[in-house]
PDB file of C-alpha atoms and ligand atoms in Angstrom:
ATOM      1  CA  UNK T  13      32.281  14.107   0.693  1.00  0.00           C
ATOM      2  CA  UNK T  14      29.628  12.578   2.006  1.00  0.00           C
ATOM      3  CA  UNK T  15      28.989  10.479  -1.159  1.00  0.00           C
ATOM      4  CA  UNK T  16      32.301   9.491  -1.238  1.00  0.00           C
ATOM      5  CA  UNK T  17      32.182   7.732   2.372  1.00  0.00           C
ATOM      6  CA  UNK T  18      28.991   6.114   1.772  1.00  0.00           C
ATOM      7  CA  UNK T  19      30.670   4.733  -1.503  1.00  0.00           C
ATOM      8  CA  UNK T  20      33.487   3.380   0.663  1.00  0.00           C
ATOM      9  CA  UNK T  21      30.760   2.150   3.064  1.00  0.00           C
ATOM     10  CA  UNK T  22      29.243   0.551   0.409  1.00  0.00           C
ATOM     11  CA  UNK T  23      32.444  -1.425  -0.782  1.00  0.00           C
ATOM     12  CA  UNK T  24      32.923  -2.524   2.625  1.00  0.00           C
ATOM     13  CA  UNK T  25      29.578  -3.576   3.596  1.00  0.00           C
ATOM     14  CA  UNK T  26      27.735  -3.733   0.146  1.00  0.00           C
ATOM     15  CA  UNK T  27      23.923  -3.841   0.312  1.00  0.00           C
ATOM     16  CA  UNK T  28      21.956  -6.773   0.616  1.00  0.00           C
ATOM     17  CA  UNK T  29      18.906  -8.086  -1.516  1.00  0.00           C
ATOM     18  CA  UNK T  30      15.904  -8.111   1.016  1.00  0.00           C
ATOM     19  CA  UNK T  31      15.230 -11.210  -0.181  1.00  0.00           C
ATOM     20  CA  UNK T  32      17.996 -13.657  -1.377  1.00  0.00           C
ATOM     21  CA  UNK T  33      20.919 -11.696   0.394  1.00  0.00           C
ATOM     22  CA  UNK T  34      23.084 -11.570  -2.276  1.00  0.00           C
ATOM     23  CA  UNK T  35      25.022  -8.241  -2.332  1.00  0.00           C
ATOM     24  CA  UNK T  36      23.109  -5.362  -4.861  1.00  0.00           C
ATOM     25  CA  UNK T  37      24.773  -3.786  -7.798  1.00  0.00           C
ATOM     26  CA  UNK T  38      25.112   0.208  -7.698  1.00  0.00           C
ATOM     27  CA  UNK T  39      21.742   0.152 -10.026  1.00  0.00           C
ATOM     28  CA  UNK T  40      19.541  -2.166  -7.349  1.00  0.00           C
ATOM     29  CA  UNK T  41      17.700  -0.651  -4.422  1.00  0.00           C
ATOM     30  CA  UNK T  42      16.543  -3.673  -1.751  1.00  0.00           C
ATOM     31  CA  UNK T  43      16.094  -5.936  -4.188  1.00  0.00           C
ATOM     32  CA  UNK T  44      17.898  -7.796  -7.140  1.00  0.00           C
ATOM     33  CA  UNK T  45      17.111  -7.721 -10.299  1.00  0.00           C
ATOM     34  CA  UNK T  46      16.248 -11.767 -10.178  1.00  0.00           C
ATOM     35  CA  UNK T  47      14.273 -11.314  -7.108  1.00  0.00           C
ATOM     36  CA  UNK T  48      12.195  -8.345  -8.754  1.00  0.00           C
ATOM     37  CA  UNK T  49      11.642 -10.540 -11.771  1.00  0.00           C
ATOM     38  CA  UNK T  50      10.393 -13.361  -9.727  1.00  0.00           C
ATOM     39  CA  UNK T  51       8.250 -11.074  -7.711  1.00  0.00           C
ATOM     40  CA  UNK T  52       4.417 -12.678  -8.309  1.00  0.00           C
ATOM     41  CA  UNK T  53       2.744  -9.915  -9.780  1.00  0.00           C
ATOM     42  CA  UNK T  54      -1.033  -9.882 -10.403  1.00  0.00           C
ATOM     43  CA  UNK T  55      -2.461  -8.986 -13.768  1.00  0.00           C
ATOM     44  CA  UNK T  56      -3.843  -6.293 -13.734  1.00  0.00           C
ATOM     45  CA  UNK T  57      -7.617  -6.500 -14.393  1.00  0.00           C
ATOM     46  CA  UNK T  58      -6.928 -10.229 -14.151  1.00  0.00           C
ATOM     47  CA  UNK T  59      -9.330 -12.610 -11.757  1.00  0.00           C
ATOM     48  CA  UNK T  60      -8.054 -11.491  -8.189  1.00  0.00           C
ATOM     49  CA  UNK T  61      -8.464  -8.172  -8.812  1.00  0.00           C
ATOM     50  CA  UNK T  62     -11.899  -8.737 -10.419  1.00  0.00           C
ATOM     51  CA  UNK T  63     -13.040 -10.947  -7.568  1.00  0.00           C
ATOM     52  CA  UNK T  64     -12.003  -8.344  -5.051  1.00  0.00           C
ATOM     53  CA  UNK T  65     -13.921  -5.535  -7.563  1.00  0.00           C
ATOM     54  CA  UNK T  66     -17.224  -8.127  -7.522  1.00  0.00           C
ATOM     55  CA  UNK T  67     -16.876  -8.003  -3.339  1.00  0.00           C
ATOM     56  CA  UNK T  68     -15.988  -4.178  -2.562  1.00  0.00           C
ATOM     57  CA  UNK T  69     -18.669  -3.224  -5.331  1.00  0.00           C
ATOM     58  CA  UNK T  70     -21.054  -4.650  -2.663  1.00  0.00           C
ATOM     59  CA  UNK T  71     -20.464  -2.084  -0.671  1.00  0.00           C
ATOM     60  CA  UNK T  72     -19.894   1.406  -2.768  1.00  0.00           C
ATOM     61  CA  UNK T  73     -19.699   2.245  -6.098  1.00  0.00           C
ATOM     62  CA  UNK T  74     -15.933   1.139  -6.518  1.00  0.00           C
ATOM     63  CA  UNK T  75     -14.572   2.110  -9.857  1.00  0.00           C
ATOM     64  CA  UNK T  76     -11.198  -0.236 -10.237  1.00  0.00           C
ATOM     65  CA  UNK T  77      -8.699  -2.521  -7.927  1.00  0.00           C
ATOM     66  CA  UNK T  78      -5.471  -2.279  -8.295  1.00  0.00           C
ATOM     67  CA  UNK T  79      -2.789  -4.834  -6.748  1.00  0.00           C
ATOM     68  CA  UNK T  80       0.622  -5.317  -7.022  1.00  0.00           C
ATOM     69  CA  UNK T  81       1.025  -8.579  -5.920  1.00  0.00           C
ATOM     70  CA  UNK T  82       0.051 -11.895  -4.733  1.00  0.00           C
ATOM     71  CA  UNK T  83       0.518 -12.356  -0.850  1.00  0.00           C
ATOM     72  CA  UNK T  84       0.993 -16.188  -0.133  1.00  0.00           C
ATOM     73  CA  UNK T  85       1.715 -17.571   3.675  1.00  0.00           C
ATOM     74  CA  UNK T  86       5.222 -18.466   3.527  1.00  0.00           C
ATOM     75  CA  UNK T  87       6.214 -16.296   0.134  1.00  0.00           C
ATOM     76  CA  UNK T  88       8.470 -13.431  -0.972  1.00  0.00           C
ATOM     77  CA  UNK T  89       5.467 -11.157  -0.782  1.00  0.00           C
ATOM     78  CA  UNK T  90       5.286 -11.981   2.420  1.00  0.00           C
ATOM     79  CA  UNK T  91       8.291 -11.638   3.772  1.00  0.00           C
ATOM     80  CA  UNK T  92       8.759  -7.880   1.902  1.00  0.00           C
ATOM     81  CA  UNK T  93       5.694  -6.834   4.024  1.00  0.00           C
ATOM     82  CA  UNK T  94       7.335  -8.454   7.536  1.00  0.00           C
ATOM     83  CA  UNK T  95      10.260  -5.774   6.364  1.00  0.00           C
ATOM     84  CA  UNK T  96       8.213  -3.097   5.473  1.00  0.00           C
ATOM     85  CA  UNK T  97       5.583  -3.658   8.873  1.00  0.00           C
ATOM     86  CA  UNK T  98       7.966  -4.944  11.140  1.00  0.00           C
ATOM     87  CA  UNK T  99      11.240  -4.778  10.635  1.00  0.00           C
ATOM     88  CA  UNK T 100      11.363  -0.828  10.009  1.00  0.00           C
ATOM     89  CA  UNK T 101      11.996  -0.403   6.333  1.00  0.00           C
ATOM     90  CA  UNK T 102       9.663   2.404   5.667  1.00  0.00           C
ATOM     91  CA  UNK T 103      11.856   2.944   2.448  1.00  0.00           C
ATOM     92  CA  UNK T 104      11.035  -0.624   1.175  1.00  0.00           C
ATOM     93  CA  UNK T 105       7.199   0.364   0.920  1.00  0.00           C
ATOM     94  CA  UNK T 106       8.508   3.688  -1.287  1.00  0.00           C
ATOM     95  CA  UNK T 107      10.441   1.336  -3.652  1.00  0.00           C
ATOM     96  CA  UNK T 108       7.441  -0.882  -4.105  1.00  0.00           C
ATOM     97  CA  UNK T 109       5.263   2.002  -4.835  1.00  0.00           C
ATOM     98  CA  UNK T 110       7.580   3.419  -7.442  1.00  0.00           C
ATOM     99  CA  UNK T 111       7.839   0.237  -9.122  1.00  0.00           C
ATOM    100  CA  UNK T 112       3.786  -0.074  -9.415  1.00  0.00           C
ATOM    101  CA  UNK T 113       3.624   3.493 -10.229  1.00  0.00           C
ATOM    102  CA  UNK T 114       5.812   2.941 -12.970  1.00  0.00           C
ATOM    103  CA  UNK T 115       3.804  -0.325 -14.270  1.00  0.00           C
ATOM    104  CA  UNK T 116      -0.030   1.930 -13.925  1.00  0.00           C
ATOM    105  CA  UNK T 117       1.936   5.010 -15.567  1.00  0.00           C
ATOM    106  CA  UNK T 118       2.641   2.263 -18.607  1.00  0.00           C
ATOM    107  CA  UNK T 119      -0.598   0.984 -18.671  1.00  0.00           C
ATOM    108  CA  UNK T 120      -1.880   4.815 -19.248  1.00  0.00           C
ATOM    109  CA  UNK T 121      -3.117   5.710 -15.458  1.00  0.00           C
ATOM    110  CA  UNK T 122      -1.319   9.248 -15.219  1.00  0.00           C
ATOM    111  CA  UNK T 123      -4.595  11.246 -15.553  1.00  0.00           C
ATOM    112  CA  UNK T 124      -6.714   8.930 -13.982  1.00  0.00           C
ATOM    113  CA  UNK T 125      -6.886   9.871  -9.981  1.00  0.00           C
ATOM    114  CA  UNK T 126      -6.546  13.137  -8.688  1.00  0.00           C
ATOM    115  CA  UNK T 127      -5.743  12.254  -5.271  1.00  0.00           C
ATOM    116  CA  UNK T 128      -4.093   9.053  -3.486  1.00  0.00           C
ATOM    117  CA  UNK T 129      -4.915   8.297   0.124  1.00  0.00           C
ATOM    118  CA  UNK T 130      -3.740   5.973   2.327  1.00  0.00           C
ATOM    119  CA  UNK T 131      -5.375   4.011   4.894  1.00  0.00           C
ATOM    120  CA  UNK T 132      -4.470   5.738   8.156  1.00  0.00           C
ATOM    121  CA  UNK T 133      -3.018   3.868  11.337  1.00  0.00           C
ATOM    122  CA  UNK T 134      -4.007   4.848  14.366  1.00  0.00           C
ATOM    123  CA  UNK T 135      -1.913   6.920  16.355  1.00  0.00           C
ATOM    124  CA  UNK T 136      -0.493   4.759  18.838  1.00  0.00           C
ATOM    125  CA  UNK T 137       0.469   2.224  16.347  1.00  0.00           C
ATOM    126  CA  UNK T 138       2.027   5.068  14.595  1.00  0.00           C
ATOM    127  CA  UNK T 139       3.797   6.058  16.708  1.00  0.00           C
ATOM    128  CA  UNK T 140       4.887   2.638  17.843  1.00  0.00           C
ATOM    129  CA  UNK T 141       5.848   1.879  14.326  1.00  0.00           C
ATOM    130  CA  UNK T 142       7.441   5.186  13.196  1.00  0.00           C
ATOM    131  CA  UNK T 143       5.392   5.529   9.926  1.00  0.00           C
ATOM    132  CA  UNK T 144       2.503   4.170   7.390  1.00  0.00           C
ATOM    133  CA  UNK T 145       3.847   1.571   5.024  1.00  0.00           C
ATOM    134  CA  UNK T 146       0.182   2.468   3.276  1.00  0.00           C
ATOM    135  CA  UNK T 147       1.433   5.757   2.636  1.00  0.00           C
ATOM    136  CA  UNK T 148       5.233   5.141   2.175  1.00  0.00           C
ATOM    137  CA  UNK T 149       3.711   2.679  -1.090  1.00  0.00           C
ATOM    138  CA  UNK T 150       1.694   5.784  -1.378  1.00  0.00           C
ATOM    139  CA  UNK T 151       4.521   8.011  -1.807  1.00  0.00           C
ATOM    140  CA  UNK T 152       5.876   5.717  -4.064  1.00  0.00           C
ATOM    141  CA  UNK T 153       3.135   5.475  -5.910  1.00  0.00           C
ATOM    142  CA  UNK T 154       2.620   9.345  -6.205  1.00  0.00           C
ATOM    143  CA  UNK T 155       6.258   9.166  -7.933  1.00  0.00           C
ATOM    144  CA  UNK T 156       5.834   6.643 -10.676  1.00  0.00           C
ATOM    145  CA  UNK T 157       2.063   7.866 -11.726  1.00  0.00           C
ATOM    146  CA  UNK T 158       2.773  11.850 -10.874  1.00  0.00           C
ATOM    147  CA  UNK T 159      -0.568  11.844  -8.528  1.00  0.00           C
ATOM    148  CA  UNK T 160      -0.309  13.954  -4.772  1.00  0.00           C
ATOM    149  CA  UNK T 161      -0.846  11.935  -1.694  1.00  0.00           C
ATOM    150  CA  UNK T 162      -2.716  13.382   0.873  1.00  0.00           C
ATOM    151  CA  UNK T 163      -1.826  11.619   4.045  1.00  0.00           C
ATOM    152  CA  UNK T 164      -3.969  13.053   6.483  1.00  0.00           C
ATOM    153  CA  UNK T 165      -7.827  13.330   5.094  1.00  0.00           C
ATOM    154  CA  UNK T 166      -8.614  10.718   6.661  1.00  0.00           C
ATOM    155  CA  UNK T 167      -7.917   9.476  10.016  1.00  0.00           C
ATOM    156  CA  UNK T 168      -8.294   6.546  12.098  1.00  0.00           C
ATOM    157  CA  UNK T 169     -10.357   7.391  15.321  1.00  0.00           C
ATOM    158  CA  UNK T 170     -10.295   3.729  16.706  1.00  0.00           C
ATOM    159  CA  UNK T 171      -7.780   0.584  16.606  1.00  0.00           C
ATOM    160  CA  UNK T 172      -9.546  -2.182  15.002  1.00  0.00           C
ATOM    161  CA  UNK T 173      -9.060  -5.013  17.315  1.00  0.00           C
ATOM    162  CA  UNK T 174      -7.450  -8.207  15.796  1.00  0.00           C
ATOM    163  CA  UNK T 175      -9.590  -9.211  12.408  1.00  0.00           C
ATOM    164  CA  UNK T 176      -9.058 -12.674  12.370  1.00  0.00           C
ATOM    165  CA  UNK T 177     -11.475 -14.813  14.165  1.00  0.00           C
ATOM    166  CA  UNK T 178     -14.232 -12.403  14.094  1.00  0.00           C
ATOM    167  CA  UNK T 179     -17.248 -13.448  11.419  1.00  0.00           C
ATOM    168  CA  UNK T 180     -17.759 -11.150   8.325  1.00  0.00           C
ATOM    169  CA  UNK T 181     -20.276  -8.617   9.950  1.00  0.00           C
ATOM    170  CA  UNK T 182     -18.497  -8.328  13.040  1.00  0.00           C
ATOM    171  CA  UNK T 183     -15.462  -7.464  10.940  1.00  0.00           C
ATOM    172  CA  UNK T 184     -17.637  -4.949   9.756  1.00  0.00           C
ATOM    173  CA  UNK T 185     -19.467  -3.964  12.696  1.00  0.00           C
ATOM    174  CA  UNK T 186     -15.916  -3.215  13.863  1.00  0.00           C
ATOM    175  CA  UNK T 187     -14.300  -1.086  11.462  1.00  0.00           C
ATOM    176  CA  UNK T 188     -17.221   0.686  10.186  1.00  0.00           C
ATOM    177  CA  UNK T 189     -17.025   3.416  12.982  1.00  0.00           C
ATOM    178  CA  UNK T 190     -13.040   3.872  12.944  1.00  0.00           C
ATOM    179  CA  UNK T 191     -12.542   6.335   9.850  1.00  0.00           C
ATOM    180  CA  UNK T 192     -13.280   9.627   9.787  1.00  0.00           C
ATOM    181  CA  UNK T 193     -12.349  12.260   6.872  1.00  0.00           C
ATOM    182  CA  UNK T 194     -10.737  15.942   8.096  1.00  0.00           C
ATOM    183  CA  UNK T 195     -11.483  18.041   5.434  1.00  0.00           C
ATOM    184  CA  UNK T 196     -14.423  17.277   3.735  1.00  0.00           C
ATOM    185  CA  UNK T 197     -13.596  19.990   1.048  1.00  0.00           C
ATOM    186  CA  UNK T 198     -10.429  18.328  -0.441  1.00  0.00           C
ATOM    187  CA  UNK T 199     -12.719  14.947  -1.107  1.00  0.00           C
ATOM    188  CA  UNK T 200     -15.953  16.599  -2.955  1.00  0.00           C
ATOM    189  CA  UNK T 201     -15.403  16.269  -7.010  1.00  0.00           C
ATOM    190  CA  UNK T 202     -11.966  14.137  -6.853  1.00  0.00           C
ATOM    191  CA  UNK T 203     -10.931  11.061  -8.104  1.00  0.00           C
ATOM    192  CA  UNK T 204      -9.180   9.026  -5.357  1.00  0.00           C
ATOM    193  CA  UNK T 205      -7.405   6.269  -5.099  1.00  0.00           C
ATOM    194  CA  UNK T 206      -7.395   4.883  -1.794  1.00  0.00           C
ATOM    195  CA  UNK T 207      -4.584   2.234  -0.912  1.00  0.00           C
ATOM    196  CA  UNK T 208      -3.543  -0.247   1.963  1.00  0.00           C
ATOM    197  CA  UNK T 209      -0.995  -2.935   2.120  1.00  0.00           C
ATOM    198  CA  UNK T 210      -2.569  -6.292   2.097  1.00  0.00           C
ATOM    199  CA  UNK T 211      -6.241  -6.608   1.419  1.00  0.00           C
ATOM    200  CA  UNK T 212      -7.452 -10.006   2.617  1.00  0.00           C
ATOM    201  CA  UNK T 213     -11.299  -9.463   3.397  1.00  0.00           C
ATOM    202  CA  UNK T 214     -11.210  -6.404   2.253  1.00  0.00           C
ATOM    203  CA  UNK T 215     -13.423  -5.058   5.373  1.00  0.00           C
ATOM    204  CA  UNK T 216     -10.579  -1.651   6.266  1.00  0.00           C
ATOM    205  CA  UNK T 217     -10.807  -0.480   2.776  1.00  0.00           C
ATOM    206  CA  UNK T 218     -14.481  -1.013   3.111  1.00  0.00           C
ATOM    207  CA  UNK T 219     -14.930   1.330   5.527  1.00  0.00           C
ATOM    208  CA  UNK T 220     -12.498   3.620   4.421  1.00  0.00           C
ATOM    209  CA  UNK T 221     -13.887   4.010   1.278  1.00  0.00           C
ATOM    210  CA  UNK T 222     -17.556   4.056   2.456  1.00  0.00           C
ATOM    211  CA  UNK T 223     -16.420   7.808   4.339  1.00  0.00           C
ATOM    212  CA  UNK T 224     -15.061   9.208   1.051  1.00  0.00           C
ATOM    213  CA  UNK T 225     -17.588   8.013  -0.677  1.00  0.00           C
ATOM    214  CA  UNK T 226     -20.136   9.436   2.173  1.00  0.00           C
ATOM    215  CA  UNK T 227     -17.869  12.708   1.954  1.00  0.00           C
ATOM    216  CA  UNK T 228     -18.541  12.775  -2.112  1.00  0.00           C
ATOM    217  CA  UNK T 229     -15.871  12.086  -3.971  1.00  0.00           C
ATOM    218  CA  UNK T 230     -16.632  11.606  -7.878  1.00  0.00           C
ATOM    219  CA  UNK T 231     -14.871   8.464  -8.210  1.00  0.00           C
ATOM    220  CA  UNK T 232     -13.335   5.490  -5.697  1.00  0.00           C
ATOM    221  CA  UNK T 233     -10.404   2.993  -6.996  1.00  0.00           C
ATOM    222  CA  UNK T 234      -9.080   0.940  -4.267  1.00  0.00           C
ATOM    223  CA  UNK T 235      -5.109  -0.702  -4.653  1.00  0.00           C
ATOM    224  CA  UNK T 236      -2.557  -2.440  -2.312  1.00  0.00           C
ATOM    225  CA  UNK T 237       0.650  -3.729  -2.470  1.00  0.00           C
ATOM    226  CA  UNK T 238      -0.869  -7.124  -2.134  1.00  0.00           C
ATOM    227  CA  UNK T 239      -3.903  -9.082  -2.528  1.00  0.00           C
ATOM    228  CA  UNK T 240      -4.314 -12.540  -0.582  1.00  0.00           C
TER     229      UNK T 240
HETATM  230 ZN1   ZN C   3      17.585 -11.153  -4.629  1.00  0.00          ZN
END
């Protein structure tokens, strides 16, 4: 029954593409199939994701980068993530993730991580927000590649103030004390694959990654839904 009204829901007020707003076919979810064509997807051990490898590798032994796509002011990329942050679409982030998860499974990742974590929020932005789009992609991701998600080994002990106009070692300086993993047990010997939305100096994964690796897990691959 309650298929059958949301059909009739559906005929009356069909879904929308998230991006060009032209009504979805029974086989679309938030976007069409255009718009997902047109979606600027990153190669995927092409130059960005290389140059981001080169910069995190700085820090801790990092042992790929994976990123979905290319986040440009004023783009579609952009605008999916206004959704998914802002706009509460946690089930956008999900979609997204499934997608990737679908392209790594492809591209033969299935046995490569044993665990995919999220970058945490902090609480009160939590709770302000509803969820993590980090770990709805997460969940997403989980799907396509057939890896758990474990959402709460780490957690965020301190909101980062604002990133933007603060140097590169005060960015640092500033997240470096804000992580801090639960269960040490459930990060000795895996594989992880740690993820956040948009990586632009790459300074939250750096400290995130810096406690797993601290907390000794074997390997550290670090992906997003976007790279800038
Ligand atoms: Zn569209």
């Amino acid at each position: 029954m309650k298929d059958v009204f949301r059909e009739f829901l559906n005929l009356l007020f069909p879904p929308l593409c998230a991006l060009c707003e032209e009504a979805l076919v029974k086989s679309e979810t938030f976007l069409c199939t255009n718009c997902k064509a047109d979606l600027p997807h990153i190669q995927l051990h092409g130059e960005r994701s290389q140059f981001l490898y080169q910069k995190l590798s700085a820090t801790f032994p990092v042992k790929q980068v994976f990123a979905y796509l290319l986040y440009q002011k004023a783009g579609s990329t952009q605008k999916l993530l206004q959704l998914l942050k802002y706009k509460n679409y946690p089930e956008l982030g999900t979609e997204l993730g499934r997608h990737f998860g679908t392209r790594l499974a492809k591209e033969g990742y299935t046995e490569a991580f044993d665990l995919i974590v999220p970058v945490p929020l902090h609480t009160s932005k939590f709770e302000q927000r509803g969820y993590n789009q980090s770990e709805m992609f997460a969940n997403g991701l989980s799907e396509g590649l057939g890896v758990p998600v474990d959402a709460e080994l780490i957690i965020r002990i301190k909101a980062s103030s604002t990133q933007t106009r603060k140097s590169r070692i005060e960015r640092w300086l500033n997240v470096s004390t804000i992580f801090e993993v639960q269960q040490i047990e459930n990060v000795r010997g895996k594989r992880i694959l740690l993820l956040d939305d948009v990586i632009t100096t790459g300074a939250t994964v750096e400290a995130c990654g810096e406690v797993l690796v601290a907390a000794g897990c074997t390997e550290l691959s670090v992906g997003a839904i976007a790279i800038a």
